[in-house]
Each structure stands twice: as structure tokens, then as C-alpha cells.
């Protein structure tokens, strides 16, 4: 198993003429927790979406588990089996029950039997603390519950790396902590995580590495203890003072 | 609506009594001659239904196959979709029917294929192709109405393109696709009347043939209209039942 779970080298991306990612270099080691923050439009979501090939980068290389991503179908299939994703808007399948949401991937993409897939699904539903909602539809659950189901759905694919794209930004305030609690537990269990978030309390608690992005660049990168107390760049200092004000 | 129906019934009944203008005897089921005529007219029903069902089934399949390239990110695939839809949609049904029935066998023969096209299959092919341009657009709109995040989520749990469509996108899109698709079925049933001009023995052809022998166009075509009306009303009821069932499923 290579030491670097994810490696981005000189990654560039354009939306038409807009340069969203500028020479991004980033290494995520196995078991490491990386938190990416930055103002909106800074490209932090795009980094995460490039890692699991929801967006294509135009220049540079991205390696997941040592395998370079190209845009053929095989590479995408390989990625989806290594990299799980939790979305801001949950993106649960509304026409399926919670249990079916969790078993769809394992059964159809991994070829698990229904019995094994359901057993696995129940295990992960337990782990996100909603064991008794398996037969409800996603829209019958609260936002916090929905996001925890989405996390369980990713876990059911047993990924090596879990990506989070602003997982609490669409939640009502009182539901944020139940989702963050689950994420902290995952972090403590050794899951490799890349988290785009503005939840700095969470970042302080779990991050091995903090990344600050602005205007498509990684402006600052460092251990949380230095990052929060003594940011080097003016832009980062300003950003932190704005989000930590209240 | 109710007033209009009452008026229509009244007008028809009035017609029954004044034999100057109406001659209902020609399709009066209580007389032997009338009953024979009615049976003759209704006997086209089977062909109309069969042609419509097969054409609709083909159109539903062809439409999906045409719609999918239209949803591609690749420009070339989208172009294939646009050309098909714009081209087919622009051809009036009757000329297309003539082309398929009289022209296509010649094309086949020129490439040494001996595929005869009878009125039955000529009508089905024409209706299916003509309708598929519309069903393709219905599919495209329905699929596009499903949020992009659904496709992305499907990709992140390892589903390939076909699985994503089959298990995630189409089951959600079908609720938005079904009602307009049903409208298209009604369109097919009505347009199947054109099959009469290439000699297909369906409802309209039967009516035309009876008119030629009985010289009673008003009564016979009135009955013909009611035959189509009943067919369409039955289909509409079926669609509403389906929609209700799927709606209940969604809330469940």
C-alpha cells in the first residue's frame, strides 16, 4: 500500500476561460485528515471533485493509491471503488428506502449478495447512529439524519479515502453537531479524510493538515496548531479572523 | 362541459326523428342490416389498437435510444440527437407513410433485400418513427429535470452509465415522463387513421368503405368519431390510474 493515498501534482483546471485551479500540489497520506477551507469560489470544492473525477482536470496528474487518473471509464470505476464522497446536498436517492440507498452500490457495482449488502448496510447505519430508520424514505428524515445516511452510504463501499464537500453547510444549526460527531468518530477510527468545511472547531479537533485556498491557489498549508494561531499569509489571517469572529 | 354534452345528445336525438337530415337506420343495431353495418365498423377496432400499441412500444424504445445521445457531454452525440429530432419532426405523417409504404421496398430491393412492407407494418413503422422524435424530447426533458447530484452520487457509489440510468435516473424521471408519453399514445391512436389510405383495414378504412356503399357519411363518421373518443377516454383513465399509483409510491 503506497504511503500517499492521494497525490496531486501541478493540477490545473479551467471552466472555459476561468482558471479555477492553479498548480495545485497536495499529498494526503494514508490515515491522514486534511481540512480545506477558503472563501467561496476559491476552488476548494473543485479540488475534491477532481479527486473523484466528477470534474476533469486539464493539466497535471492526480494519483489515487498510486494509480493515475485518466478520463477513461475504467479509471472512473477504479476511483469510485477507492474514494467515497459526501455531498453538501446529501444527494440521497429519494425513490429508494434508506436501506436500498445503502445497498444499491454494493449490490450492483460490487456484486455483493442482497443478504451481505444489507448486513453491511445495517452495520454502517449503526455506526452513524440511525439503526431504526432503514425502511424510511430519505425525505422522511431530518437533514442531519439524511447526511448521516449519506455518510453510511459512502462507507458501504468501504472506500480507502472519504471526501466531504461542505457536509454541514446545508444543515440547520441544531443538526450540525450530530453530523460532525459521526465524522470525528470516523477520523478517530483511522479513516483517510479530505474535508472541505468552515467548521473550524471540527478542524482543530481532527485535522492533521490545514489547507487554505483562495482564487484557485493553495495559499497556506500547515499543521492546525500553527495554522490557527500564526498564519503566515495576510489573506489567510484575514479569512480566519472573519470566520472566527463570532 | 355538461351543458355541451346535453346539447350534443339532444341534437343527435333530434336527428333521429327527422329523417330529412339524419338516417340513423344505417347503423341502427336493432335491425339486421344496421347491426351488420355496426359490426363491420367496429371490426376495425382490433387493427387500430394493435397498430397503435406496437407503434407506441417501438416509439418508447427508439425515443429513449435517441434521447440518450442528446444528454451526452460530447458535442457529436448531441448533434446526432438534434439532427434526428429536427428531421423526423419536420416530416408530415402522410408523406412519410407514402415514402415508407411505396418507397422503402424499392430501397430494400436496390440493396438486394427482399423485405415486403404490408400496410400493417408500413403503418407501424411510420407511426413509430414519426412519434419517436417527440418521445425523445419527452425523455430528454424528463431526464434533465433530475438534479445533477443524483448522477454524481450514483457515480460515487460505483454505478456505471447504464446502471445509473436504470436504477437512479429513469425511476425518478418516469413520473415526469409518463403523462406526456401518454399524450403521445393518444396522438398515435388518432394518427393511425392515416393507415386507411394505404389500405389498412382499421377503423377509418372500415368507415370509408361503408360510406361508399351506404352514402350515409354523417351517421357513419359520427359513429367513427365516437369509436375514437371511447378509445381515447379509456387510455386517459388508464394513465390517470397509473399516475395515481406512482404518486402514492413516491409519498410512501
CSV table of C-alpha atoms in Angstrom, one decimal, chain A residues 49 52-54 76 80 85 87 91-95 104-105 108-109 137 140 153 157, chain B residues 148-150 152-159 163 167-168 171-172 175 249-252:
chain,number,residue,atom,x,y,z
A,49,UNK,CA,-14.5,16.9,-7.2
A,52,UNK,CA,-13.1,11.6,-7.5
A,53,UNK,CA,-13.4,12.5,-11.2
A,54,UNK,CA,-16.7,14.3,-11.0
A,76,UNK,CA,-13.6,6.3,-13.1
A,80,UNK,CA,-15.3,5.2,-7.3
A,85,UNK,CA,-17.9,11.2,-1.4
A,87,UNK,CA,-22.1,16.0,-0.7
A,91,UNK,CA,-27.8,13.5,-2.9
A,92,UNK,CA,-29.6,10.5,-1.5
A,93,UNK,CA,-31.8,8.7,-3.9
A,94,UNK,CA,-35.3,9.8,-3.0
A,95,UNK,CA,-37.2,7.0,-4.7
A,104,UNK,CA,-27.5,-0.2,-4.4
A,105,UNK,CA,-23.8,0.3,-4.9
A,108,UNK,CA,-24.9,-3.5,-8.5
A,109,UNK,CA,-21.3,-2.3,-8.6
A,137,UNK,CA,-37.5,7.2,2.6
A,140,UNK,CA,-38.9,11.4,5.8
A,153,UNK,CA,-23.9,5.0,2.0
A,157,UNK,CA,-18.5,1.0,-0.5
B,148,UNK,CA,-27.2,16.6,-11.5
B,149,UNK,CA,-26.3,15.5,-7.9
B,150,UNK,CA,-28.2,12.2,-8.4
B,152,UNK,CA,-22.9,12.2,-9.3
B,153,UNK,CA,-24.0,10.3,-6.3
B,154,UNK,CA,-24.6,7.2,-8.4
B,155,UNK,CA,-21.1,7.6,-9.9
B,156,UNK,CA,-19.6,7.8,-6.4
B,157,UNK,CA,-21.2,4.5,-5.4
B,158,UNK,CA,-19.7,2.8,-8.4
B,159,UNK,CA,-22.6,2.6,-10.8
B,163,UNK,CA,-26.9,1.2,-14.0
B,167,UNK,CA,-31.7,2.4,-11.0
B,168,UNK,CA,-31.4,6.1,-10.3
B,171,UNK,CA,-37.2,5.6,-11.9
B,172,UNK,CA,-37.3,9.3,-10.8
B,175,UNK,CA,-43.1,10.3,-13.2
B,249,UNK,CA,-45.5,5.2,-4.4
B,250,UNK,CA,-43.5,8.4,-4.3
B,251,UNK,CA,-45.0,9.6,-1.0
B,252,UNK,CA,-44.9,6.2,0.6
